[in-house]
Tab-separated table of C-alpha atoms in Angstrom:
chain	number	residue	atom	x	y	z
A	1175	UNK	CA	21.176	-114.418	107.284
A	1176	UNK	CA	21.653	-117.499	105.054
A	1177	UNK	CA	25.088	-118.748	104.135
A	1178	UNK	CA	26.399	-121.442	101.813
A	1179	UNK	CA	29.675	-123.160	102.702
A	1180	UNK	CA	31.343	-125.569	100.284
A	1181	UNK	CA	34.046	-127.838	101.727
A	1182	UNK	CA	36.095	-130.935	101.003
A	1183	UNK	CA	36.992	-132.137	97.523
A	1184	UNK	CA	35.066	-133.183	94.433
A	1185	UNK	CA	35.461	-136.656	92.883
A	1186	UNK	CA	35.228	-137.459	89.183
A	1187	UNK	CA	34.414	-141.043	88.282
A	1188	UNK	CA	36.659	-142.952	85.895
A	1189	UNK	CA	34.558	-146.117	86.155
A	1190	UNK	CA	32.464	-147.910	88.759
A	1191	UNK	CA	35.366	-148.359	91.168
A	1192	UNK	CA	37.939	-145.675	90.317
A	1193	UNK	CA	37.765	-141.934	90.874
A	1194	UNK	CA	40.036	-138.916	90.585
A	1195	UNK	CA	39.723	-136.983	93.813
A	1196	UNK	CA	40.985	-133.766	95.272
A	1197	UNK	CA	42.530	-134.792	98.518
A	1198	UNK	CA	41.156	-131.896	100.549
A	1199	UNK	CA	40.121	-132.991	104.032
A	1200	UNK	CA	37.523	-130.214	104.358
A	1201	UNK	CA	39.008	-129.279	107.733
A	1202	UNK	CA	39.015	-125.514	107.081
A	1203	UNK	CA	35.383	-125.479	105.873
A	1204	UNK	CA	34.440	-127.574	108.902
A	1205	UNK	CA	36.010	-125.050	111.262
A	1206	UNK	CA	34.355	-122.105	109.477
A	1207	UNK	CA	30.953	-123.818	109.706
A	1208	UNK	CA	31.472	-124.582	113.378
A	1209	UNK	CA	32.515	-121.010	114.238
A	1210	UNK	CA	29.579	-119.487	112.336
A	1211	UNK	CA	26.983	-121.841	113.832
A	1212	UNK	CA	28.289	-121.715	117.389
A	1213	UNK	CA	29.546	-118.141	117.767
A	1214	UNK	CA	27.231	-116.259	115.417
A	1215	UNK	CA	24.151	-118.460	115.657
A	1216	UNK	CA	21.849	-115.567	116.535
A	1217	UNK	CA	22.599	-113.751	113.270
A	1218	UNK	CA	22.333	-116.852	111.104
A	1219	UNK	CA	19.219	-118.692	110.025
A	1220	UNK	CA	20.689	-121.556	107.994
A	1221	UNK	CA	24.000	-122.721	106.608
A	1222	UNK	CA	23.723	-124.922	103.514
A	1223	UNK	CA	26.837	-127.046	103.858
A	1224	UNK	CA	27.871	-128.614	100.521
A	1225	UNK	CA	30.568	-131.168	101.285
A	1226	UNK	CA	32.607	-133.696	99.300
A	1227	UNK	CA	31.782	-137.364	99.865
A	1228	UNK	CA	34.747	-137.905	102.159
A	1229	UNK	CA	34.530	-134.642	104.093
A	1230	UNK	CA	32.786	-134.536	107.465
A	1231	UNK	CA	30.240	-131.787	108.232
A	1232	UNK	CA	29.569	-130.099	111.579
A	1233	UNK	CA	26.446	-131.470	113.257
A	1234	UNK	CA	24.378	-128.459	114.340
A	1235	UNK	CA	20.708	-127.465	114.116
A	1236	UNK	CA	21.503	-124.566	111.752
A	1237	UNK	CA	23.647	-126.629	109.374
A	1238	UNK	CA	22.000	-128.442	106.467
A	1239	UNK	CA	24.497	-130.908	104.969
A	1240	UNK	CA	24.336	-131.712	101.239
A	1241	UNK	CA	26.693	-134.416	99.872
A	1242	UNK	CA	28.361	-133.452	96.582
A	1243	UNK	CA	30.206	-135.868	94.279
A	1244	UNK	CA	31.459	-134.212	91.081
A	1245	UNK	CA	31.906	-130.684	89.715
A	1246	UNK	CA	28.629	-130.845	87.790
A	1247	UNK	CA	26.739	-131.869	90.943
A	1248	UNK	CA	28.249	-128.883	92.742
A	1249	UNK	CA	27.294	-126.544	89.904
A	1250	UNK	CA	23.699	-127.810	89.827
A	1251	UNK	CA	23.194	-127.470	93.579
A	1252	UNK	CA	24.796	-124.005	93.833
A	1253	UNK	CA	22.729	-122.743	90.898
A	1254	UNK	CA	19.535	-124.094	92.458
A	1255	UNK	CA	20.236	-122.508	95.839
A	1256	UNK	CA	21.418	-119.167	94.463
A	1257	UNK	CA	18.532	-118.735	92.051
A	1258	UNK	CA	15.690	-119.993	94.257
A	1259	UNK	CA	16.683	-119.212	97.868
A	1260	UNK	CA	17.581	-115.982	99.650
A	1261	UNK	CA	21.330	-116.421	100.169
A	1262	UNK	CA	23.552	-113.694	101.639
A	1263	UNK	CA	27.032	-115.178	101.349
A	1264	UNK	CA	28.954	-118.058	99.782
A	1265	UNK	CA	32.144	-119.325	101.424
A	1266	UNK	CA	33.550	-121.478	98.661
A	1267	UNK	CA	36.266	-123.557	100.306
A	1268	UNK	CA	35.727	-126.721	98.271
A	1269	UNK	CA	38.658	-128.059	96.243
A	1270	UNK	CA	36.904	-128.309	92.885
A	1271	UNK	CA	38.464	-130.445	90.167
A	1272	UNK	CA	39.886	-128.337	87.326
A	1273	UNK	CA	39.237	-131.239	84.948
A	1274	UNK	CA	36.432	-133.630	84.037
A	1275	UNK	CA	37.027	-137.110	82.664
A	1276	UNK	CA	36.393	-136.814	78.937
A	1277	UNK	CA	37.389	-140.274	77.776
A	1278	UNK	CA	39.295	-143.344	78.923
A	1279	UNK	CA	41.360	-144.643	76.021
A	1280	UNK	CA	44.811	-145.975	75.099
A	1281	UNK	CA	48.022	-144.442	73.850
A	1282	UNK	CA	47.822	-146.414	70.593
A	1283	UNK	CA	44.301	-145.266	69.904
A	1284	UNK	CA	45.221	-141.603	70.417
A	1285	UNK	CA	48.221	-141.916	68.150
A	1286	UNK	CA	46.195	-143.811	65.559
A	1287	UNK	CA	48.570	-146.772	65.797
A	1288	UNK	CA	46.178	-149.322	67.303
A	1289	UNK	CA	46.289	-152.766	65.727
A	1290	UNK	CA	42.769	-153.281	64.290
A	1291	UNK	CA	43.114	-157.037	64.953
A	1292	UNK	CA	43.904	-156.489	68.611
A	1293	UNK	CA	41.780	-153.656	69.918
A	1294	UNK	CA	41.796	-152.792	73.618
A	1295	UNK	CA	38.463	-153.592	75.267
A	1296	UNK	CA	37.241	-150.444	76.992
A	1297	UNK	CA	33.603	-151.445	77.246
A	1298	UNK	CA	31.916	-152.508	80.477
A	1299	UNK	CA	31.492	-150.807	83.807
A	1300	UNK	CA	34.979	-151.480	85.068
A	1301	UNK	CA	38.077	-150.892	82.949
A	1302	UNK	CA	40.059	-154.006	82.034
A	1303	UNK	CA	43.304	-154.406	83.952
A	1304	UNK	CA	45.110	-155.681	80.868
A	1305	UNK	CA	45.806	-152.503	78.909
A	1306	UNK	CA	49.475	-151.609	78.401
A	1307	UNK	CA	49.182	-147.839	78.141
A	1308	UNK	CA	45.953	-146.540	79.560
A	1309	UNK	CA	45.136	-142.896	78.943
A	1310	UNK	CA	42.680	-140.789	80.900
A	1311	UNK	CA	41.870	-137.822	78.700
A	1312	UNK	CA	40.526	-134.881	80.692
A	1313	UNK	CA	39.038	-131.547	79.710
A	1314	UNK	CA	38.691	-128.345	81.689
A	1315	UNK	CA	35.696	-128.332	83.973
A	1316	UNK	CA	33.350	-125.327	84.149
A	1317	UNK	CA	34.669	-122.659	86.541
A	1318	UNK	CA	31.874	-122.826	89.082
A	1319	UNK	CA	33.245	-119.895	91.082
A	1320	UNK	CA	32.899	-117.584	88.063
A	1321	UNK	CA	29.139	-118.226	87.921
A	1322	UNK	CA	28.261	-117.476	91.533
A	1323	UNK	CA	27.866	-113.699	91.086
A	1324	UNK	CA	26.034	-114.270	87.801
A	1325	UNK	CA	23.433	-116.384	89.578
A	1326	UNK	CA	23.160	-113.848	92.409
A	1327	UNK	CA	25.029	-110.527	92.005
A	1328	UNK	CA	24.224	-109.380	95.543
A	1329	UNK	CA	25.769	-112.342	97.328
A	1330	UNK	CA	29.037	-111.903	99.238
A	1331	UNK	CA	31.684	-114.321	98.013
A	1332	UNK	CA	34.821	-115.730	99.640
A	1333	UNK	CA	37.086	-117.647	97.248
A	1334	UNK	CA	39.950	-119.959	98.236
A	1335	UNK	CA	43.298	-120.582	96.579
A	1336	UNK	CA	45.599	-123.399	97.651
A	1337	UNK	CA	49.018	-123.508	96.019
A	1338	UNK	CA	51.994	-125.739	96.681
A	1339	UNK	CA	55.339	-124.292	97.694
A	1340	UNK	CA	55.373	-120.960	95.834
A	1341	UNK	CA	56.985	-117.650	96.871
A	1342	UNK	CA	54.755	-115.581	99.177
A	1343	UNK	CA	54.388	-112.746	96.664
A	1344	UNK	CA	53.183	-115.167	94.004
A	1345	UNK	CA	50.620	-116.631	96.417
A	1346	UNK	CA	49.156	-113.170	97.064
A	1347	UNK	CA	49.249	-112.268	93.348
A	1348	UNK	CA	47.471	-115.460	92.318
A	1349	UNK	CA	44.916	-115.076	95.105
A	1350	UNK	CA	44.182	-111.477	94.155
A	1351	UNK	CA	43.875	-112.446	90.502
A	1352	UNK	CA	41.249	-115.048	91.472
A	1353	UNK	CA	39.411	-112.345	93.447
A	1354	UNK	CA	39.291	-109.924	90.513
A	1355	UNK	CA	38.432	-112.527	87.905
A	1356	UNK	CA	35.447	-113.877	89.825
A	1357	UNK	CA	34.307	-110.714	91.625
A	1358	UNK	CA	35.055	-112.215	95.015
A	1359	UNK	CA	34.819	-109.994	98.076
A	1360	UNK	CA	37.675	-111.855	99.747
A	1361	UNK	CA	40.067	-114.633	98.826
A	1362	UNK	CA	41.779	-116.866	101.351
A	1363	UNK	CA	45.172	-117.848	99.946
A	1364	UNK	CA	47.221	-120.620	101.486
A	1365	UNK	CA	50.149	-122.852	100.608
A	1366	UNK	CA	50.539	-126.589	101.313
A	1367	UNK	CA	54.103	-125.900	102.447
A	1368	UNK	CA	52.728	-123.695	105.244
A	1369	UNK	CA	50.179	-126.208	106.546
A	1370	UNK	CA	50.860	-128.875	109.171
A	1371	UNK	CA	49.050	-130.384	112.124
A	1372	UNK	CA	50.196	-127.525	114.318
A	1373	UNK	CA	49.814	-124.481	112.086
A	1374	UNK	CA	47.970	-123.324	109.004
A	1375	UNK	CA	49.078	-120.010	107.578
A	1376	UNK	CA	46.373	-118.175	105.688
A	1377	UNK	CA	46.101	-114.766	104.020
A	1378	UNK	CA	42.670	-113.188	103.618
A	1379	UNK	CA	43.094	-110.929	100.620
A	1380	UNK	CA	40.843	-107.862	100.197
A	1381	UNK	CA	39.806	-106.116	96.973
A	1382	UNK	CA	42.592	-103.532	97.395
A	1383	UNK	CA	45.127	-106.373	97.721
A	1384	UNK	CA	45.832	-105.721	101.393
A	1385	UNK	CA	45.484	-108.868	103.471
A	1386	UNK	CA	45.069	-110.214	106.986
A	1387	UNK	CA	47.530	-112.890	108.113
A	1388	UNK	CA	46.442	-115.829	110.262
A	1389	UNK	CA	48.481	-118.696	111.675
A	1390	UNK	CA	45.931	-121.409	112.451
A	1391	UNK	CA	42.787	-122.997	111.110
A	1392	UNK	CA	40.787	-121.451	113.953
A	1393	UNK	CA	42.168	-117.955	113.329
A	1394	UNK	CA	41.331	-118.248	109.623
A	1395	UNK	CA	37.777	-119.378	110.402
A	1396	UNK	CA	37.301	-116.580	112.939
A	1397	UNK	CA	38.561	-113.919	110.526
A	1398	UNK	CA	36.373	-115.091	107.630
A	1399	UNK	CA	33.296	-115.268	109.875
A	1400	UNK	CA	33.947	-111.749	111.193
A	1401	UNK	CA	34.573	-110.190	107.786
A	1402	UNK	CA	31.596	-111.843	106.135
A	1403	UNK	CA	29.195	-110.842	108.905
A	1404	UNK	CA	30.455	-107.257	108.842
A	1405	UNK	CA	30.061	-107.034	105.069
A	1406	UNK	CA	26.514	-108.376	104.671
B	1281	UNK	CA	48.838	-168.094	114.138
B	1282	UNK	CA	49.755	-164.852	112.349
B	1283	UNK	CA	47.538	-163.401	109.654
B	1284	UNK	CA	47.841	-160.484	107.248
B	1285	UNK	CA	44.667	-158.721	106.125
B	1286	UNK	CA	44.748	-156.065	103.404
B	1287	UNK	CA	41.677	-153.825	103.120
B	1288	UNK	CA	40.428	-150.594	101.560
B	1289	UNK	CA	41.799	-149.084	98.356
B	1290	UNK	CA	45.176	-147.876	97.172
B	1291	UNK	CA	45.731	-144.282	95.992
B	1292	UNK	CA	48.119	-143.174	93.266
B	1293	UNK	CA	49.245	-139.546	93.343
B	1294	UNK	CA	48.847	-137.370	90.268
B	1295	UNK	CA	50.258	-134.284	92.004
B	1296	UNK	CA	50.289	-132.748	95.472
B	1297	UNK	CA	46.509	-132.445	95.679
B	1298	UNK	CA	45.060	-134.993	93.233
B	1299	UNK	CA	44.977	-138.772	93.468
B	1300	UNK	CA	43.428	-141.680	91.616
B	1301	UNK	CA	41.781	-143.879	94.184
B	1302	UNK	CA	39.966	-147.164	94.306
B	1303	UNK	CA	36.743	-146.345	96.029
B	1304	UNK	CA	36.653	-149.434	98.240
B	1305	UNK	CA	35.362	-148.651	101.720
B	1306	UNK	CA	37.274	-151.525	103.309
B	1307	UNK	CA	34.066	-152.682	105.026
B	1308	UNK	CA	34.542	-156.367	104.185
B	1309	UNK	CA	38.145	-156.452	105.395
B	1310	UNK	CA	37.047	-154.637	108.539
B	1311	UNK	CA	34.413	-157.278	109.273
B	1312	UNK	CA	36.853	-160.133	108.597
B	1313	UNK	CA	39.399	-158.563	110.967
B	1314	UNK	CA	36.764	-158.076	113.640
B	1315	UNK	CA	35.477	-161.675	113.393
B	1316	UNK	CA	38.997	-163.131	113.513
B	1317	UNK	CA	40.116	-161.003	116.472
B	1318	UNK	CA	36.928	-161.362	118.504
B	1319	UNK	CA	35.767	-164.902	117.744
B	1320	UNK	CA	39.065	-166.688	117.098
B	1321	UNK	CA	41.334	-164.626	119.328
B	1322	UNK	CA	42.697	-167.648	121.174
B	1323	UNK	CA	44.097	-169.184	117.990
B	1324	UNK	CA	45.568	-165.938	116.682
B	1325	UNK	CA	48.682	-164.133	117.847
B	1326	UNK	CA	48.657	-161.069	115.610
B	1327	UNK	CA	46.840	-159.683	112.606
B	1328	UNK	CA	48.894	-157.261	110.499
B	1329	UNK	CA	46.157	-155.056	109.071
B	1330	UNK	CA	47.324	-153.187	105.943
B	1331	UNK	CA	44.666	-150.599	105.144
B	1332	UNK	CA	44.183	-147.847	102.549
B	1333	UNK	CA	44.436	-144.271	103.807
B	1334	UNK	CA	40.679	-143.799	103.875
B	1335	UNK	CA	39.749	-147.204	105.274
B	1336	UNK	CA	39.110	-147.644	108.986
B	1337	UNK	CA	40.731	-150.535	110.909
B	1338	UNK	CA	39.286	-152.507	113.817
B	1339	UNK	CA	40.724	-151.404	117.150
B	1340	UNK	CA	41.778	-154.550	118.993
B	1341	UNK	CA	44.850	-155.659	120.946
B	1342	UNK	CA	45.695	-158.337	118.356
B	1343	UNK	CA	45.387	-156.023	115.343
B	1344	UNK	CA	48.431	-154.051	114.169
B	1345	UNK	CA	47.280	-151.377	111.708
B	1346	UNK	CA	49.651	-150.283	108.895
B	1347	UNK	CA	48.547	-147.392	106.636
B	1348	UNK	CA	49.225	-148.024	102.927
B	1349	UNK	CA	49.103	-145.371	100.198
B	1350	UNK	CA	50.052	-146.715	96.767
B	1351	UNK	CA	50.589	-150.102	95.116
B	1352	UNK	CA	54.356	-149.916	95.589
B	1353	UNK	CA	53.932	-149.217	99.308
B	1354	UNK	CA	51.707	-152.293	99.571
B	1355	UNK	CA	54.231	-154.419	97.696
B	1356	UNK	CA	57.117	-153.283	99.895
B	1357	UNK	CA	55.252	-153.953	103.153
B	1358	UNK	CA	53.894	-157.360	102.093
B	1359	UNK	CA	57.322	-158.452	100.908
B	1360	UNK	CA	58.898	-157.355	104.169
B	1361	UNK	CA	56.338	-159.180	106.319
B	1362	UNK	CA	56.278	-162.363	104.219
B	1363	UNK	CA	60.052	-162.709	103.998
B	1364	UNK	CA	60.963	-161.745	107.582
B	1365	UNK	CA	58.007	-162.754	109.777
B	1366	UNK	CA	56.273	-166.067	110.388
B	1367	UNK	CA	52.955	-165.545	108.582
B	1368	UNK	CA	50.346	-168.307	108.175
B	1369	UNK	CA	47.720	-166.661	105.969
B	1370	UNK	CA	47.086	-163.601	103.810
B	1371	UNK	CA	43.525	-162.337	103.302
B	1372	UNK	CA	44.050	-159.942	100.435
B	1373	UNK	CA	40.840	-157.888	100.282
B	1374	UNK	CA	42.453	-154.600	99.254
B	1375	UNK	CA	41.325	-152.994	95.993
B	1376	UNK	CA	44.748	-152.543	94.406
B	1377	UNK	CA	45.116	-150.137	91.494
B	1378	UNK	CA	45.754	-151.953	88.216
B	1379	UNK	CA	47.651	-148.900	86.966
B	1380	UNK	CA	50.366	-146.533	88.148
B	1381	UNK	CA	50.640	-142.917	87.007
B	1382	UNK	CA	53.413	-142.914	84.397
B	1383	UNK	CA	53.225	-139.322	83.166
B	1384	UNK	CA	50.939	-136.309	83.181
B	1385	UNK	CA	51.004	-134.708	79.755
B	1386	UNK	CA	48.763	-133.210	77.052
B	1387	UNK	CA	47.006	-134.542	73.996
B	1388	UNK	CA	49.076	-132.298	71.704
B	1389	UNK	CA	52.336	-133.476	73.196
B	1390	UNK	CA	51.409	-137.147	72.732
B	1391	UNK	CA	50.379	-136.567	69.136
B	1392	UNK	CA	53.492	-134.500	68.476
B	1393	UNK	CA	51.377	-131.506	67.473
B	1394	UNK	CA	52.290	-129.171	70.338
B	1395	UNK	CA	53.014	-125.591	69.319
B	1396	UNK	CA	56.661	-125.015	70.361
B	1397	UNK	CA	55.837	-121.336	70.972
B	1398	UNK	CA	53.038	-122.201	73.348
B	1399	UNK	CA	54.050	-125.186	75.429
B	1400	UNK	CA	51.839	-126.368	78.268
B	1401	UNK	CA	53.457	-125.799	81.657
B	1402	UNK	CA	53.510	-129.119	83.495
B	1403	UNK	CA	56.218	-128.234	85.961
B	1404	UNK	CA	55.587	-127.486	89.616
B	1405	UNK	CA	53.956	-129.460	92.380
B	1406	UNK	CA	50.384	-128.820	91.311
B	1407	UNK	CA	49.214	-129.142	87.725
B	1408	UNK	CA	48.091	-125.916	86.058
B	1409	UNK	CA	44.340	-125.589	85.654
B	1410	UNK	CA	44.714	-124.021	82.209
B	1411	UNK	CA	45.467	-127.016	79.981
B	1412	UNK	CA	42.881	-127.768	77.299
B	1413	UNK	CA	43.384	-131.496	76.954
B	1414	UNK	CA	45.139	-132.994	79.921
B	1415	UNK	CA	46.283	-136.589	79.637
B	1416	UNK	CA	47.112	-138.929	82.476
B	1417	UNK	CA	49.176	-141.730	80.980
B	1418	UNK	CA	49.102	-144.862	83.116
B	1419	UNK	CA	50.968	-148.158	82.960
B	1420	UNK	CA	50.109	-151.521	84.469
B	1421	UNK	CA	51.100	-151.843	88.085
B	1422	UNK	CA	52.910	-154.941	89.383
B	1423	UNK	CA	50.461	-157.741	90.253
B	1424	UNK	CA	51.146	-157.897	93.963
B	1425	UNK	CA	48.888	-160.927	94.476
B	1426	UNK	CA	51.010	-162.998	92.084
B	1427	UNK	CA	54.075	-162.500	94.294
B	1428	UNK	CA	52.616	-163.562	97.627
B	1429	UNK	CA	53.275	-167.304	97.191
B	1430	UNK	CA	56.703	-166.537	95.729
B	1431	UNK	CA	57.671	-164.677	98.900
B	1432	UNK	CA	56.222	-167.426	101.102
B	1433	UNK	CA	55.049	-170.632	99.361
B	1434	UNK	CA	53.565	-172.085	102.555
B	1435	UNK	CA	51.203	-169.217	103.291
B	1436	UNK	CA	47.443	-169.690	102.802
B	1437	UNK	CA	46.037	-167.072	100.438
B	1438	UNK	CA	42.532	-165.686	99.967
B	1439	UNK	CA	42.133	-163.501	96.872
B	1440	UNK	CA	39.210	-161.167	96.115
B	1441	UNK	CA	37.540	-160.316	92.835
B	1442	UNK	CA	34.992	-157.508	92.534
B	1443	UNK	CA	33.242	-157.151	89.192
B	1444	UNK	CA	30.426	-154.856	88.110
B	1445	UNK	CA	27.177	-156.270	86.780
B	1446	UNK	CA	28.329	-159.429	85.002
B	1447	UNK	CA	26.465	-162.756	84.583
B	1448	UNK	CA	26.889	-165.068	87.582
B	1449	UNK	CA	28.743	-167.710	85.567
B	1450	UNK	CA	31.276	-165.141	84.372
B	1451	UNK	CA	31.843	-163.972	87.959
B	1452	UNK	CA	32.671	-167.516	89.069
B	1453	UNK	CA	34.853	-168.115	85.991
B	1454	UNK	CA	36.854	-164.930	86.504
B	1455	UNK	CA	37.212	-165.627	90.230
B	1456	UNK	CA	38.445	-169.172	89.604
B	1457	UNK	CA	40.875	-167.923	86.972
B	1458	UNK	CA	42.325	-165.497	89.538
B	1459	UNK	CA	42.655	-168.410	91.994
B	1460	UNK	CA	44.570	-170.606	89.526
B	1461	UNK	CA	46.777	-167.835	88.191
B	1462	UNK	CA	47.974	-166.754	91.625
B	1463	UNK	CA	47.877	-170.091	93.486
B	1464	UNK	CA	45.194	-168.831	95.843
B	1465	UNK	CA	43.579	-171.287	98.238
B	1466	UNK	CA	40.254	-169.466	98.005
B	1467	UNK	CA	38.855	-166.523	96.067
B	1468	UNK	CA	35.925	-164.443	97.237
B	1469	UNK	CA	34.051	-163.235	94.155
B	1470	UNK	CA	31.440	-160.501	94.378
B	1471	UNK	CA	29.581	-158.104	92.102
B	1472	UNK	CA	28.789	-154.428	92.747
B	1473	UNK	CA	25.267	-155.069	91.447
B	1474	UNK	CA	24.722	-157.523	94.308
B	1475	UNK	CA	25.935	-155.218	97.088
B	1476	UNK	CA	23.766	-152.727	98.973
B	1477	UNK	CA	23.400	-151.522	102.537
B	1478	UNK	CA	21.206	-154.517	103.364
B	1479	UNK	CA	22.916	-157.373	101.572
B	1480	UNK	CA	26.263	-158.369	100.130
B	1481	UNK	CA	26.290	-161.521	98.051
B	1482	UNK	CA	29.617	-163.307	98.022
B	1483	UNK	CA	30.891	-166.585	96.571
B	1484	UNK	CA	33.904	-168.234	98.191
B	1485	UNK	CA	35.414	-170.244	95.354
B	1486	UNK	CA	37.518	-173.344	96.120
B	1487	UNK	CA	40.334	-174.886	94.042
B	1488	UNK	CA	37.898	-177.395	92.487
B	1489	UNK	CA	35.620	-174.477	91.438
B	1490	UNK	CA	32.855	-175.386	93.870
B	1491	UNK	CA	31.839	-172.421	96.005
B	1492	UNK	CA	30.014	-171.375	99.167
B	1493	UNK	CA	27.334	-168.708	98.806
B	1494	UNK	CA	26.843	-165.982	101.420
B	1495	UNK	CA	24.331	-163.156	101.556
B	1496	UNK	CA	25.860	-160.619	103.942
B	1497	UNK	CA	29.141	-159.058	104.896
B	1498	UNK	CA	29.049	-160.896	108.224
B	1499	UNK	CA	28.376	-164.265	106.596
B	1500	UNK	CA	31.272	-163.719	104.185
B	1501	UNK	CA	33.614	-162.788	107.043
B	1502	UNK	CA	32.506	-165.792	109.101
B	1503	UNK	CA	33.014	-168.214	106.218
B	1504	UNK	CA	36.476	-166.884	105.332
B	1505	UNK	CA	37.580	-167.016	108.983
B	1506	UNK	CA	36.312	-170.604	109.341
B	1507	UNK	CA	37.919	-171.855	106.121
B	1508	UNK	CA	41.250	-170.189	106.740
B	1509	UNK	CA	41.519	-171.497	110.302
B	1510	UNK	CA	40.624	-175.013	109.181
B	1511	UNK	CA	43.213	-174.931	106.402
B	1512	UNK	CA	46.240	-173.719	108.322
């Protein structure tokens, strides 16, 4: 069996020294990779482990790490793997930016009130530090998760939804909506307010909207590994 | 002798999961801290090591690490140390954001063309992923370096200037301008185009605009340590 895990966060470059990053640590993906490689190693041939630049990857003979910077890099690599390799499951835990940097500009320029005699200098590889009202204009990024089953309809897919401090019912609703919209087999929903060093509540939502409840990182990883292996 | 080193990059929060970060690794500050603690340990009592969240710090009995998130956190901690402790020198290698997040909004709202029947939802702790044209409006951050000699006029100050792919003469000019503007004693100027795994060109500019030239991280650290210790 061949599995893809995505973990950590994407980064979108603003200029040569500044980026917008999703602050995911990649800890959950790391634990899932470790559990699969160590506890289910006999059933697994390879794990392609696509990780954000700041996320660590488990070092193991079955794990092939691939460093991913932005959303478009992730899309390219997933498409390549899913259309050219025999992949059985994708565990898509990466925090993917919802937005790409479209343009770096100024408030005056957007409003059409820029003084033509005193234009802001936005050329060069590093943005000037002397602009009064800097504007980073962003546009929606492609929804990579929605393409996974298009590239390979037979693959099993686990989606992830992280929200911040919402009612439990809303968390399950939003997670199940993600599942239906992207033809996921499971979605792991979790809430920043229920994550600390000592616990990590997670809800593995099924197609029929029932869900398993886990209380730690390790329990979540174990449940996802078990369900994925049983479903392939 | 008591020294402050700042290293790594600051991060400004956009919401609970997204940040704008300066992608500095903190490698140069790390090497400077290591050289000072290991080679000049007898002359040094403590090094307060203010580092960005993603930058490592040297582990050493004389080094007191302090984790710094945003520009305002850096300002608060530097002001506290420089106005209440006996500090002899500040080596200010941190990549400090030139901008703070002022507001997260939309293009339509800025232009005044938002449909009142269909307002973008920007409430909550995590920005919606369904906005067509998201705008991050930023304003200039306080210039922390300009305040260091105001808080403590007797302190020795090393500033840092990193540019990207500019002519050598411009690099020295910009570095010397930074020195004069902020009453630095030295400025280390460097250019991304002259930094790789194997080399790191650096120019330690003096008040009279002469400069020392170094070719590696270690040479830069050694030169800064030597000059600072001789000047205090």
